[in-house]
Each structure stands twice: as C-alpha cells, then as structure tokens.
Amino acid sequence: MENPQDNFSSNGGCLSDAVTEKYLVESKESVSHVQLACSMQDCAFPLDGTELCIWNTKSPSHQLLILRGHHQPITAMAFGNKVNPLLICSASLDYVIMWNLDECREKVLQAYPLLSLFIDAESRQLVTGCADGQLWIFSLMDEHHYRRVARVDLRKKTETFSTRRLKSGLCSQPEESQLPSTSVLGKGEQVEVTFPVLRLAPCDLSLIPNSACGCLSSENTQCMWIGSSVGLFIFNLANLEVEAALYYRDFQSLSIPLAGSCALGNRTADHKTLCLLASLFGGKIAVLEIDLAALVRAQQCPGLRQSLWVPASSCVLPTSPLYLEVAKEKSTKTASERRCAARNVMKDQRLVFHSKVRSSGYASAPHVTMFSPKTNIKSEGKGSSRRRSSCAREPYPVECAVPTKPGPQVAAAPTCTRVCCLQYSGDGQWLACGLSNHLSLVFGARLTGTPAVFSGHDGAVNTVCWSQDRRWLLSAAQDGTLRVWSARGAELALLLGRDMFSKPIQSAQFYYIDAFILLSSGPEFQLLKYHIDSCKDEMKRYKQKSKSKLICRLSTTGAVDMTSLSAVNDFYSHIVLAAGRNRTVEVFDLNAGCSAAVIAEAHSRPVHQICQNKGSSFTTQQPQAYNLFLTTATGDGMRLWDLRTLRCERHFEGHPSRGYPCGIAFSPCGRFAACGAEDRHAYVYEMGSSTFSHRLAGHTDTVTGVAFNPSTPQLATATLDGKLQLFLAE
C-alpha cells in the first residue's frame, strides 16, 4: 500500500513551497493550553507566562510589542471586532485587561536602536534618529505634556524632495562634480538601504545672507543637519521637509560612498560646515568641507516670475475677466440719472389690483406731512439707543483665549445625518450647514431656536456660502445643481441646473465682493456673472427672472479634476486657489486670466480642502498675513503655505485623520487653526507650533467640520452623526 505522504511530495517539491515559517519564538513557560489570538495583521501570544506579545505582520525585522501588566500566567486573549481602535483583551488569574494597541504603540519610543539625539532650544523639541531611518520629534513644553509631534520617514521625505526638484526642472545641474543631484534614488544598481540616522546637528541658516537662501527664509526657520550612510540632508523642523540633499556617490572625488559614522560642526568664520566621515566598509576616514550657502542656493526653488499677493495690488486690466464688473460700476451713475429723469416724467401706467390697495397706479402729487407731534419721546430715545448699541461693532479681541468651554449642542436632524459643510455669516449672527439628507439649515449663532430650512436639492449638500452682504445663501449639492436662496425668506432666487455642468460641482462660492459666482466642476472652474431679480411680480411670480452668464473658464494643468477651490470674497482679490487629484495646488491670477504657479506634491494624497486666512470685518491683520493658506489631505495632516514663496511654512499632523476628510478653519485673528479628527475630538493649533495646543472633547462621532465665528471667540463643530457643538471662550 502506498504511503499518502509520498503522493504529496512527489510533485517536484511544490507542496513544501506552499508553507513558510515566518517567525519563531520560545517561551520559558508552557503555552500548550493557552488560547491564542490572531487578527488581520496582528498575532498575540504569551511570553514567559505573564508578558503579552503582539507581532505585526507588516513590522520589519520581526518587532515585538511586549505588554506587561499581569502578575499571573496569561490563560486567554482575544482581539476586538473593530479595526480602529484595535483592542485586545487578555485574561489571567489576577486581572482581565483591555489594551488599546494604537495607544500602546505610541508610548513605545522605538524598537530600533537610537543612534542620535538632538535638542532644539528655540522650538523646545527633542529629535531622535533611529537605525531604520525614522525621526521621532517630541515637544519639551510642559503644557504639551511632552507629547510626540511627528514621526518622519527620512527615505520618503528624500523621495518627495527629489520629485519636487524633478518637476521644477532643477535636477539637471551644470556641474555634476560640484552640485549634488538626486539621481541616485532612481538607479537600479543601488543597494536598498534604510537611511540610518547616524548624526543630528544644528544647521544655522542665519550665518548666510538671505540672498543665498532664496525662498528659504533664515529668520523663522529652524533647520538641522541629518547625517546618514548615503548622504547629508538639511531638514526643516517647522514644515518637516528636506530642504537640501547631498549624496556622497554624486561626487567622484570623495573616497567614501557609504558612511558608517558621521560627525558635523559649523564654522562661523567662513559660514562653512565640516563633516567627518568613517567608511562603512574598510578603515577610511575623511574630512569634508561644505559650502552651506552654495548648497542651499543650488537646490532651492527658482524665484517666481511675478510676485503673487492675495489683496489686489494693481488695477484690473482691460483683458481681465474681472474688467466686466469695473465697466459696469463706471456706467452705474449715468444709468441711475437716467432712471431718475424718467421717474419725473408724467406717463400712463397700467392699473394693478392688490388685496390692500395703496395707490391706483397713476401718478399723483406726493403726500406731505406738515406736522407730527412727538408723543413718545422717552420710548423713542430708548429705542434709538438700542439701535445704536446693536449697530456698533465691537472689535474681535485679538489676544483672546482659544474657545474651549463646551456650549450648547443640538442635533441638525432627527436621525443620524451627516453634516457635510459649515459656515458662519459675515456678521457672525447666523450659522449655515449642509446635510446629507438634501437640506440646508440656518441656525442662530447661539444654536438656539428653530432653524430655517432650505429644501430643493436631490443630493447631499456639500457646499454652503454666505454672500458678503448676507442677503443670499449659496448651496451646491451632489445632484449637480447650484441654488442661491434669499436668506430672509428661505426662497429660491437663482437655480443653475445640472445641464450646465459636465460633472458634479465640488466647490462653489461668491467672489469679488458678490460680483461673481465661482465654482469648480471636473477639471475646470467657471466664473459666472449673475443677476438676482428681487422684485415680486404677482402676475409672473412662477417665472424666474434671475439669470447668470458664463464669463470664463480655466482648467488645471494636466486637465485633472479639481478637489477643492478657494478665493477671497470679503475684499478685492485676483487670486484663485485650486487643488487637483494629482496632489497639486495651482494658483490662478484672474487679472491675467491664466495659471500663475503650480505647487507639486503638496500632500501625499489629494487635497480635499483649501482654507485661506480671510480675516474678519471685526479685526485687522497685517496685509502680508492674508497670503497664508491651509491645505489638508486624508492621512497627511494640515500644511501652512505662504503664497509669496509657494513654500510650506509649517506642518501640523497631531490629529488622526486617516480615512475621512475632516474640515479645517482659520481663526479671525489668524493666530489659530482648527480641524476635525476621527477620534471624536476637534484640535486647535497655534501658528507658531507644530503640535496642537488644545484638544476639544464632547463629540459623539467623527468631527467632520469646524468654523470660527468672525465676530466673537466661538468655535462651531459638526459631526458625522449630525450634531452641532459650540465652544466658547473662558
């Protein structure tokens, strides 16, 4: 009789290739009767009786997460049903412990050896470099509780730096022997390395003149040297980006292509840096002299051909699409004079009947009141004082505290309905929100009373926008329509149907102080001139007299679909910002009617929201502050940009946003930025720090949107389950 095992092993040994032993560990205690646990990516087992070990299938070099808390041998364990957060329960004779693996991994500094440490005294941050090329940055401030600011993969950052230089045309250098390039990353013959961080050292850019720094400002930039086995890098601690790279193999005159040890020192006399290298293979030791100014100047972005500025700094050109509005303003005076002259002419008019007849419709002599006694002088004085107090605007407190005190909370809909967008009116009296149940609601600023309902869309409302004069409310939905409503009566004033747009509208807003409507659809944005007829004609009230006209349309570079659009409406501005699905942010100048600049690789994923520092009519900022804007992408935090240099000035990534696009907002004073997160919290950042200053709790689901009140220190948040939460200043 044949052995069954022979039948399986005779087929060329294919069965042996089907099973691979990935990991083996030995425990001092017996685990024969212990209940083990496996999830999609993690395996859990006891080690030496009382230690719980977690092995992740994606962790390199078989790292183990060891959890200690039991005093008796562990007898059973089980993973939770949810992936986020990933929970595991372990049981022994003394305890039953529930572990949050995400929090446990954050508390472990690093399983790889720490090769270098660096403390930046100015930003009060601790930076550690590991053998696997990871940088861990921690805040040393007491109010931040020494939390982790960021975790940086040096290899990915160098690849992003190479991609940006390639798209900007800086990779081909005139002298390969003197100027470094990043072609070493693309060579197939290079050995795969992990970029171990051998040394961290300060890099003082203030020693070199600003003209040599180019777009990289030395005044508000904290940089450090990173010495690795393959090269030297200048790393920016504010925006968490590589500013310059020097690879050893790019210089044929160097004797050491791969380093095993590194030391760095700055010479203040001639503004140069000394680098001491020890070869990874062999006994060679070399001393390098680096011209810091030449390195930074060679690898910085080229200067812009024209200076970009958000507030309009020049007159509208006759060839500009915005010139139509200027021409109309010039002819307004003569038209009004003609209308006044026409009113003074006696002519016949048609007879109109109303329920309350006030006039026959014919011209008649004006009624003049000769005398009217004042019988309520005291009450009139009180009323006028109340009107004066209500009309007087109190300035927004610039030095105010962050609104962190929980206020009223309301449900926007009876059932769990997602809040898609959120925006305050310019006077801070009303809060509009768009819902996934096709409705738009307008609440009072205090979230009290019954909201006004705007119904008519057939899809989720993804955009709401107030006009500058607060008379109109714009809404756009997934049904492909755009509607303009009367804010007072919740009546439809203008409807733009889906037949006007090839793809659904992603973003829409009023623009140029309510002169135009700006919207994005597919790979282009459209500039529409509109007219809203507010006169009510009882005979033709079902006929829409409001109309719109297409002025121009501009497409993104590469004709990729837009994911977000932003422009300022509170003052005159010629700049429009657009984000594309290719992870770029493009700047359009409507005065010139063309694209002005493109920011490549703005995020690791497509940007889903652009938020500009628009300020408020209740506060005043420096003119250059309006050139700042925020972008956010799922899984890549927030980035602060300066339009004048098209550079990322700071990176905020302390809030979890891995799967859902959460909203962001600028404070009216420009000192803070708020964002939503998936851990049921809202986060507030200060512009001068990369870690969050406040973490606002009290939500019941993912925080999808945030909005600052432009008139008073208040913050409104919206959640995935349809609730609105108000936070007030202490």
XYZ file of C-alpha atoms in Angstrom:
730
model
C 0.000 0.000 0.000
C 1.322 3.413 -0.935
C 2.199 5.967 1.667
C -0.064 9.076 1.280
C 2.847 11.312 2.135
C 4.728 10.084 -0.931
C 1.906 11.192 -3.205
C 2.141 14.784 -1.954
C 5.914 15.134 -2.015
C 6.499 13.623 -5.449
C 5.287 16.628 -7.446
C 8.592 18.444 -7.743
C 8.530 19.624 -4.151
C 5.778 22.154 -4.807
C 3.962 21.425 -1.559
C 6.937 22.445 0.538
C 6.893 25.870 -1.093
C 3.297 26.464 -0.014
C 4.117 26.850 3.682
C 6.633 29.283 5.130
C 7.564 29.702 8.753
C 7.646 33.477 9.232
C 8.624 33.735 12.879
C 9.641 31.553 15.800
C 9.915 32.462 19.457
C 10.450 30.300 22.533
C 8.731 30.890 25.857
C 10.092 29.842 29.222
C 6.624 28.779 30.332
C 4.448 26.183 28.653
C 1.773 27.544 26.294
C 0.165 24.260 25.315
C -3.262 25.093 26.760
C -3.291 28.856 26.267
C -5.916 30.393 23.989
C -4.036 32.361 21.292
C -5.438 35.188 19.119
C -4.995 36.395 15.526
C -6.394 39.365 13.646
C -5.895 40.563 10.080
C -2.424 41.981 10.754
C -1.526 41.061 14.331
C -0.839 37.888 16.271
C -0.987 37.716 20.081
C 0.612 35.124 22.349
C 2.023 34.986 25.900
C 5.744 35.036 26.507
C 7.288 33.728 29.705
C 3.847 33.398 31.235
C 2.960 36.979 32.236
C 4.011 39.048 29.182
C 1.628 39.635 26.303
C 3.425 39.802 22.936
C 1.971 41.363 19.779
C 3.606 40.523 16.452
C 2.592 42.656 13.477
C 2.900 41.115 10.027
C 3.932 44.427 8.473
C 6.629 45.273 11.008
C 10.173 44.931 9.644
C 12.735 42.732 11.379
C 10.007 40.938 13.379
C 9.494 43.614 16.015
C 7.564 42.558 19.107
C 5.298 44.789 21.143
C 5.553 43.486 24.707
C 2.774 44.469 27.132
C 3.341 43.956 30.855
C 0.604 44.158 33.462
C -0.272 40.633 34.580
C 1.273 39.026 37.652
C -0.135 35.550 36.957
C 0.273 33.483 33.758
C -1.961 34.599 30.905
C -4.567 31.977 30.038
C -6.620 33.555 27.228
C -6.709 36.525 24.857
C -8.952 37.833 22.078
C -8.952 40.729 19.597
C -11.820 43.179 19.275
C -14.141 43.336 16.256
C -13.168 46.869 15.197
C -10.000 47.843 13.380
C -9.979 51.438 14.657
C -9.286 51.350 17.532
C -7.704 47.889 17.638
C -8.379 46.362 21.051
C -7.188 43.129 22.648
C -8.347 41.576 25.901
C -6.048 39.362 27.973
C -7.070 37.310 30.993
C -5.175 35.710 33.848
C -5.973 34.561 37.377
C -5.465 38.071 38.762
C -6.588 40.519 36.047
C -8.631 40.910 32.898
C -7.022 43.775 30.950
C -8.282 45.611 27.862
C -5.419 47.032 25.757
C -5.619 49.727 23.065
C -2.832 48.743 20.689
C -2.682 52.136 18.958
C -2.020 53.903 22.242
C 0.420 51.214 23.344
C 2.474 51.600 20.169
C 2.588 55.377 20.604
C 4.004 55.013 24.112
C 6.820 52.790 22.862
C 9.572 55.104 21.632
C 11.183 52.764 19.125
C 12.220 49.175 18.864
C 15.185 50.045 16.638
C 18.393 51.350 18.255
C 18.540 55.096 18.818
C 21.665 56.309 17.061
C 21.448 60.075 17.638
C 19.733 62.739 19.731
C 19.223 66.452 19.143
C 17.536 69.189 21.204
C 16.446 72.396 19.507
C 16.432 75.045 22.230
C 14.474 77.614 20.229
C 11.492 75.407 19.392
C 11.974 73.291 22.561
C 11.835 69.998 20.718
C 13.646 66.689 21.134
C 14.580 64.820 17.945
C 15.749 61.215 17.926
C 17.214 59.352 14.961
C 16.971 55.581 14.622
C 18.721 52.863 12.673
C 15.698 52.317 10.397
C 15.738 55.924 9.154
C 12.887 57.168 11.344
C 12.895 60.574 13.055
C 10.819 60.981 16.195
C 10.107 64.565 17.267
C 8.797 65.354 20.756
C 7.745 68.628 22.366
C 9.556 69.551 25.589
C 6.952 72.100 26.709
C 5.120 71.396 29.941
C 1.752 72.461 28.555
C 2.183 69.948 25.721
C 2.833 67.128 28.232
C 5.940 66.112 26.275
C 3.828 64.562 23.549
C 5.069 63.331 20.196
C 4.885 65.994 17.487
C 5.655 63.909 14.420
C 7.221 60.756 13.097
C 9.199 61.214 9.880
C 10.429 58.614 7.411
C 13.664 60.055 6.043
C 13.610 57.918 2.906
C 10.093 59.065 1.911
C 10.993 62.690 2.565
C 14.027 62.467 0.284
C 11.907 60.884 -2.447
C 9.372 63.728 -2.175
C 12.216 66.244 -2.331
C 13.559 64.566 -5.483
C 10.119 64.577 -7.128
C 9.615 68.284 -6.481
C 13.012 69.162 -7.918
C 12.332 66.991 -10.935
C 9.022 68.738 -11.676
C 10.569 72.160 -11.148
C 13.413 71.389 -13.584
C 16.250 71.545 -11.039
C 17.636 68.031 -11.379
C 19.956 68.699 -14.341
C 22.854 70.610 -12.853
C 25.542 72.316 -14.972
C 28.462 70.910 -12.983
C 27.939 67.388 -11.729
C 31.196 67.431 -9.804
C 30.192 70.374 -7.635
C 26.425 70.323 -7.351
C 24.596 67.305 -5.958
C 21.722 65.615 -7.697
C 19.077 63.134 -6.634
C 19.539 60.692 -9.473
C 20.994 58.180 -7.033
C 17.479 57.296 -5.906
C 16.474 56.184 -9.358
C 19.454 53.970 -10.229
C 18.650 50.327 -10.444
C 22.086 49.225 -9.353
C 21.907 50.900 -5.947
C 21.591 48.621 -2.962
C 18.380 49.027 -0.992
C 19.256 50.869 2.219
C 17.180 52.155 5.132
C 18.848 55.570 5.559
C 20.037 55.098 9.168
C 20.274 58.402 11.025
C 23.912 58.465 12.151
C 24.108 62.041 13.456
C 21.872 65.049 14.133
C 23.450 68.508 14.388
C 22.284 72.148 14.284
C 22.232 73.982 10.956
C 22.265 77.737 11.423
C 20.995 79.424 8.260
C 21.306 82.855 9.850
C 25.049 82.682 9.174
C 24.487 83.018 5.439
C 22.920 86.044 3.703
C 19.232 85.961 2.797
C 20.053 86.335 -0.882
C 21.741 82.942 -0.804
C 18.767 81.274 0.880
C 16.381 82.058 -1.965
C 12.828 81.195 -0.935
C 14.078 79.649 2.315
C 13.879 82.370 4.945
C 16.542 82.161 7.627
C 14.622 84.309 10.132
C 11.799 81.954 11.104
C 13.203 78.588 10.007
C 14.706 76.025 12.374
C 16.829 73.523 10.467
C 19.204 70.732 11.406
C 21.762 68.533 9.693
C 20.991 64.839 9.265
C 23.981 62.614 8.646
C 23.099 59.286 7.053
C 25.000 56.431 5.488
C 24.281 57.682 1.946
C 24.471 61.461 2.359
C 23.807 64.647 4.295
C 20.433 66.383 4.466
C 19.172 69.742 5.724
C 15.859 69.125 7.483
C 13.299 71.811 8.354
C 11.733 71.254 11.773
C 8.795 73.575 11.013
C 7.422 72.031 7.833
C 9.053 68.592 8.308
C 10.592 68.674 4.834
C 14.054 68.134 3.379
C 15.447 71.467 2.157
C 18.707 70.236 0.633
C 20.345 66.874 -0.063
C 23.985 65.929 -0.633
C 24.698 62.357 -1.705
C 28.243 61.020 -1.356
C 28.116 58.996 -4.571
C 27.328 62.096 -6.651
C 30.875 63.347 -6.076
C 33.512 61.233 -7.775
C 36.290 62.955 -5.821
C 35.007 61.574 -2.494
C 36.653 58.408 -1.242
C 33.734 57.226 0.899
C 30.462 56.370 -0.958
C 28.817 54.792 2.124
C 29.414 56.046 5.663
C 29.284 54.069 8.871
C 29.776 57.011 11.216
C 29.429 60.768 10.919
C 30.153 63.983 12.839
C 29.230 67.572 11.909
C 30.425 71.003 13.035
C 29.711 74.590 11.930
C 32.417 77.210 11.336
C 31.078 80.702 11.945
C 34.119 82.441 10.444
C 33.604 81.436 6.807
C 29.998 80.082 7.072
C 31.049 76.554 6.188
C 30.359 73.138 7.709
C 32.893 70.417 8.487
C 31.852 66.782 8.151
C 33.907 63.881 9.490
C 33.086 60.544 7.821
C 34.126 56.976 8.568
C 33.661 54.383 5.834
C 31.073 51.662 6.298
C 33.473 49.138 4.727
C 37.172 49.461 5.456
C 39.171 51.851 7.583
C 38.947 55.114 5.627
C 38.255 58.385 7.453
C 37.622 61.594 5.503
C 37.003 65.259 6.365
C 34.615 67.205 4.108
C 34.174 70.964 3.865
C 30.677 72.035 2.768
C 29.745 75.465 1.496
C 26.317 75.842 3.108
C 25.296 78.886 1.055
C 26.159 77.194 -2.261
C 24.299 74.021 -1.304
C 21.111 75.841 -0.304
C 21.215 78.211 -3.261
C 21.638 75.372 -5.774
C 18.701 73.323 -4.519
C 16.077 75.915 -3.659
C 13.086 76.588 -5.866
C 13.517 79.261 -8.549
C 12.077 82.691 -7.883
C 8.611 83.485 -9.181
C 8.387 85.440 -12.391
C 5.791 87.684 -10.780
C 5.028 88.406 -7.165
C 1.725 86.914 -6.041
C -0.357 88.778 -3.478
C -3.855 87.916 -2.270
C -5.137 91.501 -1.756
C -5.456 93.224 -5.125
C -2.341 95.363 -5.579
C -2.966 96.586 -9.138
C -5.784 97.873 -11.294
C -7.908 95.471 -13.283
C -6.557 95.030 -16.788
C -8.874 95.602 -19.785
C -8.223 91.995 -20.850
C -9.130 90.573 -17.450
C -12.391 88.638 -16.940
C -12.968 90.886 -13.937
C -12.980 94.018 -16.091
C -16.666 93.475 -16.806
C -17.558 94.439 -13.253
C -15.382 97.567 -13.368
C -17.025 98.724 -16.575
C -20.439 98.209 -15.026
C -19.535 100.304 -11.967
C -18.451 103.175 -14.202
C -21.764 103.216 -16.033
C -23.937 102.879 -12.930
C -24.095 106.599 -12.205
C -25.331 107.658 -15.616
C -27.928 104.889 -15.633
C -29.298 105.985 -12.276
C -29.514 109.542 -13.501
C -31.498 108.355 -16.492
C -33.873 106.434 -14.259
C -34.399 109.464 -12.002
C -35.174 111.618 -15.017
C -37.628 109.035 -16.292
C -39.454 108.970 -12.954
C -40.070 112.718 -13.118
C -41.871 112.393 -16.427
C -45.653 112.033 -16.193
C -46.836 108.971 -18.083
C -49.653 106.481 -18.007
C -49.269 103.268 -16.036
C -51.295 100.081 -16.024
C -53.819 99.525 -13.273
C -52.785 96.871 -10.745
C -55.159 95.415 -8.154
C -53.865 94.154 -4.792
C -55.574 92.842 -1.729
C -54.576 96.050 0.036
C -54.792 98.905 -2.435
C -52.463 101.729 -1.504
C -52.471 103.523 -4.851
C -54.342 103.364 -8.120
C -51.101 103.167 -10.042
C -51.434 106.593 -11.631
C -49.104 109.440 -10.914
C -50.277 111.676 -8.135
C -48.953 114.550 -6.094
C -46.766 113.447 -3.221
C -48.289 113.397 0.247
C -46.507 115.757 2.635
C -46.811 115.574 6.420
C -46.908 119.135 7.695
C -46.786 118.428 11.406
C -46.459 115.331 13.571
C -46.366 115.698 17.339
C -43.862 113.677 19.360
C -45.907 111.813 21.907
C -43.371 109.122 22.878
C -40.125 110.988 23.328
C -38.914 108.773 26.189
C -39.508 105.470 24.429
C -38.056 106.806 21.193
C -34.850 107.689 22.992
C -34.569 104.166 24.388
C -35.205 102.623 21.010
C -32.607 104.751 19.322
C -30.033 103.864 21.944
C -30.754 100.203 21.419
C -30.337 100.625 17.709
C -27.061 102.450 18.222
C -25.772 99.733 20.509
C -26.783 96.988 18.100
C -25.227 98.737 15.136
C -21.965 99.487 16.958
C -19.408 96.800 16.204
C -17.198 95.584 18.981
C -13.779 94.599 17.651
C -12.719 90.979 17.784
C -10.345 90.507 20.753
C -7.006 89.737 19.129
C -5.394 88.476 22.335
C -8.347 86.306 23.263
C -8.049 82.751 24.518
C -8.977 79.704 22.489
C -12.704 78.858 22.751
C -12.544 75.603 24.731
C -15.565 75.833 27.052
C -18.332 73.478 25.825
C -21.502 75.312 24.918
C -24.876 74.252 23.502
C -25.156 71.090 21.435
C -28.018 70.454 19.012
C -28.944 67.759 16.547
C -29.239 69.073 12.999
C -31.654 66.276 12.039
C -33.856 63.796 13.942
C -31.886 60.821 12.660
C -28.142 60.351 12.251
C -27.477 62.610 9.272
C -24.012 63.654 8.218
C -23.147 67.366 8.321
C -21.175 67.977 5.110
C -20.261 71.671 5.430
C -20.411 74.567 7.856
C -20.057 78.361 7.577
C -20.839 81.484 9.634
C -22.285 84.612 8.085
C -20.028 87.657 7.868
C -21.651 89.365 10.856
C -21.445 86.221 12.975
C -25.198 86.134 13.608
C -26.080 83.017 11.607
C -24.602 79.568 11.074
C -25.405 77.640 7.887
C -24.796 73.931 7.410
C -25.378 71.488 4.576
C -26.636 67.985 5.313
C -26.539 64.656 3.558
C -30.350 64.463 3.599
C -30.519 67.153 0.842
C -31.342 70.009 3.235
C -29.571 73.200 4.268
C -30.213 74.683 7.700
C -29.522 78.115 9.163
C -29.215 78.387 12.951
C -28.691 81.351 15.175
C -25.130 81.904 16.327
C -26.021 80.527 19.767
C -27.692 77.420 18.260
C -30.980 78.403 19.853
C -34.436 78.448 18.326
C -35.816 76.643 15.303
C -33.517 76.674 12.271
C -34.598 77.920 8.861
C -34.891 75.087 6.341
C -33.799 75.385 2.705
C -35.081 72.400 0.717
C -34.888 71.667 -3.000
C -31.748 69.643 -3.667
C -31.854 65.948 -4.583
C -28.408 65.080 -3.229
C -26.118 65.711 -0.305
C -25.336 69.419 0.111
C -21.537 69.661 0.018
C -21.171 73.474 -0.091
C -22.860 76.414 1.633
C -21.641 80.001 1.296
C -22.923 83.358 2.510
C -22.802 86.461 0.389
C -20.770 89.392 1.645
C -23.902 91.498 2.257
C -25.558 88.478 3.997
C -28.663 88.707 1.815
C -28.086 85.462 -0.093
C -27.100 81.908 0.729
C -25.496 79.715 -1.918
C -25.692 75.913 -1.834
C -24.344 73.209 -4.145
C -25.150 69.517 -3.933
C -24.258 66.156 -5.405
C -27.296 66.362 -7.671
C -25.296 68.712 -9.912
C -27.303 71.874 -9.186
C -26.404 75.201 -7.614
C -29.017 77.294 -5.836
C -28.996 80.809 -4.464
C -31.544 81.432 -1.707
C -32.925 84.527 -0.092
C -31.554 84.412 3.438
C -34.586 86.160 4.906
C -37.435 84.160 3.448
C -35.692 80.880 2.536
C -36.972 81.351 -1.016
C -35.174 80.208 -4.135
C -33.748 83.162 -6.068
C -31.495 81.509 -8.685
C -31.205 77.947 -9.973
C -28.359 76.619 -12.111
C -29.310 73.176 -13.391
C -27.223 70.089 -13.909
C -27.388 70.556 -17.693
C -24.951 73.485 -17.341
C -22.127 71.381 -15.889
C -20.455 68.263 -17.237
C -19.620 66.909 -13.784
C -20.941 67.478 -10.239
C -19.960 70.722 -8.535
C -17.196 70.197 -5.979
C -16.884 73.760 -4.654
C -18.844 76.986 -5.126
C -18.801 80.449 -3.574
C -19.433 84.149 -4.107
C -16.425 86.049 -5.402
C -15.138 89.601 -5.836
C -17.476 91.101 -3.206
C -20.547 89.262 -4.524
C -19.947 90.323 -8.128
C -19.455 86.763 -9.415
C -20.116 83.134 -8.585
C -17.052 80.905 -8.665
C -17.468 77.128 -8.950
C -15.461 74.035 -9.866
C -16.766 71.182 -11.977
C -14.465 68.445 -13.197
C -11.052 69.737 -14.340
C -12.133 73.381 -14.649
C -13.562 76.233 -12.648
C -16.101 78.684 -14.024
C -16.596 82.384 -13.368
C -20.274 83.333 -13.647
C -21.844 86.764 -13.701
C -25.305 86.643 -12.163
C -28.318 88.876 -11.638
C -30.956 88.241 -8.986
C -34.283 89.938 -9.518
C -35.731 90.601 -6.063
C -38.861 92.368 -7.382
C -42.041 90.361 -6.878
C -44.471 90.296 -9.756
C -47.746 88.687 -8.703
C -48.737 88.117 -12.327
C -45.482 86.264 -13.219
C -44.213 85.028 -9.896
C -43.608 81.494 -11.228
C -41.307 82.796 -13.954
C -37.670 83.063 -12.903
C -36.204 86.447 -13.808
C -32.810 85.834 -12.193
C -30.142 84.781 -14.644
C -26.439 84.015 -14.950
C -23.820 84.300 -17.682
C -20.544 82.449 -18.130
C -17.618 84.895 -18.187
C -14.669 82.499 -18.412
C -13.493 79.023 -17.570
C -9.974 77.855 -16.745
C -8.639 74.295 -16.488
C -5.928 72.850 -14.315
C -2.553 71.863 -15.703
C -2.920 68.325 -16.988
C -6.734 68.591 -17.026
C -7.115 66.718 -13.724
C -10.314 67.002 -11.721
C -10.420 69.645 -9.030
C -10.972 68.571 -5.452
C -11.175 72.000 -3.795
C -11.427 75.690 -4.685
C -10.871 78.835 -2.641
C -10.916 82.609 -3.163
C -11.493 85.688 -1.002
C -14.844 87.457 -1.237
C -14.619 89.978 1.627
C -12.207 92.220 -0.287
C -10.975 92.531 -3.863
C -8.561 89.765 -4.817
C -7.440 88.401 -8.173
C -6.120 85.091 -6.786
C -7.951 81.759 -7.013
C -6.510 78.574 -5.471
C -7.432 75.149 -6.832
C -6.409 71.635 -5.763
C -6.258 68.685 -8.145
C -6.397 64.931 -7.834
C -2.717 64.750 -8.812
C -1.805 66.154 -5.356
C -1.044 69.635 -6.694
C -2.236 73.098 -5.709
C -2.497 75.555 -8.591
C -2.619 79.351 -8.308
C -4.685 81.279 -10.874
C -4.425 85.021 -11.452
C -7.763 86.219 -12.832
C -6.347 89.652 -13.548
C -4.114 87.987 -16.133
C -6.686 85.290 -16.842
C -4.256 82.357 -16.598
C -2.441 79.979 -14.268
C 0.333 81.699 -12.312
C 2.047 78.839 -10.422
C 1.755 75.160 -9.534
C 2.763 73.571 -6.224
C 3.727 69.963 -6.946
C 3.393 67.225 -4.319
C 1.545 69.482 -1.906
C 0.464 66.408 0.075
C 0.936 62.678 -0.145
C -2.760 62.415 -1.099
C -5.140 64.748 -2.970
C -6.062 67.907 -1.077
C -9.724 67.888 -0.070
C -9.905 71.439 1.349
C -8.121 74.764 0.941
C -8.702 77.364 3.661
C -7.397 80.923 3.254
C -6.720 83.417 6.012
C -9.580 85.756 5.120
C -9.666 87.597 8.423
C -12.864 89.294 9.523
C -14.546 92.672 9.354
C -14.287 92.772 13.158
C -10.494 92.582 13.302
C -7.431 93.788 11.430
C -4.338 91.837 10.435
C -1.104 92.720 8.739
C -1.515 92.797 4.916
C 1.040 90.030 4.411
C -0.928 87.717 6.720
C -3.658 87.335 4.091
C -1.159 85.465 1.887
C -1.252 82.460 4.226
C -3.489 79.495 3.481
C -4.025 75.980 4.813
C -4.413 72.707 2.953
C -5.366 69.311 4.274
C -5.413 65.770 2.923
C -6.550 62.482 4.384
C -3.731 60.880 6.320
C -1.298 63.786 5.831
C -2.414 66.406 8.346
C -2.504 70.147 7.631
C 0.074 72.338 5.918
C 0.507 76.102 6.186
C 1.617 77.823 2.951
C 2.806 81.296 2.011
C 1.597 82.462 -1.399
C 4.552 84.818 -1.850
C 7.085 81.982 -1.781
C 4.800 78.998 -2.559
C 6.519 77.181 0.300
C 5.134 75.090 3.115
C 5.928 77.004 6.289
C 4.609 74.533 8.866
C 3.185 71.024 9.044
C 0.513 70.030 11.586
C -0.060 66.291 11.976
C -1.053 65.673 15.581
C -4.701 64.839 14.806
C -5.829 61.441 13.472
C -7.465 61.721 10.046
C -6.680 58.537 8.178
C -9.925 57.649 6.415
C -12.411 60.542 6.440
C -11.855 64.051 5.014
C -12.196 66.317 8.043
C -12.611 70.090 7.733
C -10.250 72.909 8.752
C -10.681 76.606 9.584
C -8.665 79.776 10.281
C -9.480 81.922 13.300
C -10.454 85.561 12.543
C -7.324 86.818 14.306
C -5.101 84.499 12.244
C -3.381 83.071 15.333
C -5.077 79.667 15.421
C -6.180 76.893 13.092
C -8.819 74.301 13.953
C -9.517 70.925 12.387
C -11.709 67.897 12.878
C -10.494 64.389 13.610
C -11.651 60.794 13.647
C -11.138 60.296 17.387
C -14.242 62.382 18.219
C -12.189 65.458 19.043
C -11.503 68.828 17.476
C -7.924 70.105 17.521
C -6.659 73.680 17.748
C -3.121 74.604 16.660
C -1.155 77.778 17.178
C 0.565 79.101 14.076
C 3.963 79.082 15.782
C 3.901 75.458 16.928
C 3.684 72.160 15.072
C 1.787 70.376 17.829
C -1.768 71.075 18.924
C -2.442 73.379 21.854
C -5.986 72.217 22.683
C -7.961 69.012 22.175
C -11.712 69.606 22.412
C -13.821 66.678 23.617
C -17.567 66.151 23.946
C -18.387 64.826 20.465
C -20.191 61.572 19.750
C -18.677 60.800 16.338
C -16.029 61.898 13.842
C -15.728 65.688 13.694
C -16.331 66.497 10.021
C -16.310 70.304 10.036
C -15.216 73.319 12.075
C -15.958 77.042 11.783
C -14.882 80.124 13.755
C -17.351 82.908 14.467
C -15.974 86.060 12.770
C -17.355 88.448 15.420
C -16.687 86.733 18.747
C -14.412 83.955 20.066
C -16.629 80.974 19.292
C -15.941 77.694 17.526
C -18.654 75.526 15.995
C -18.047 71.873 15.169
C -20.085 69.349 13.182
C -20.018 65.570 13.489
C -20.701 62.584 11.300
C -23.880 61.743 13.214
C -25.412 65.166 12.533
C -24.732 67.119 15.719
C -23.514 70.698 16.110
C -21.388 71.667 19.097
C -20.473 75.190 20.210
C -17.308 76.073 22.141
C -16.963 79.405 23.934
C -14.015 81.334 25.324
C -13.397 81.108 29.070
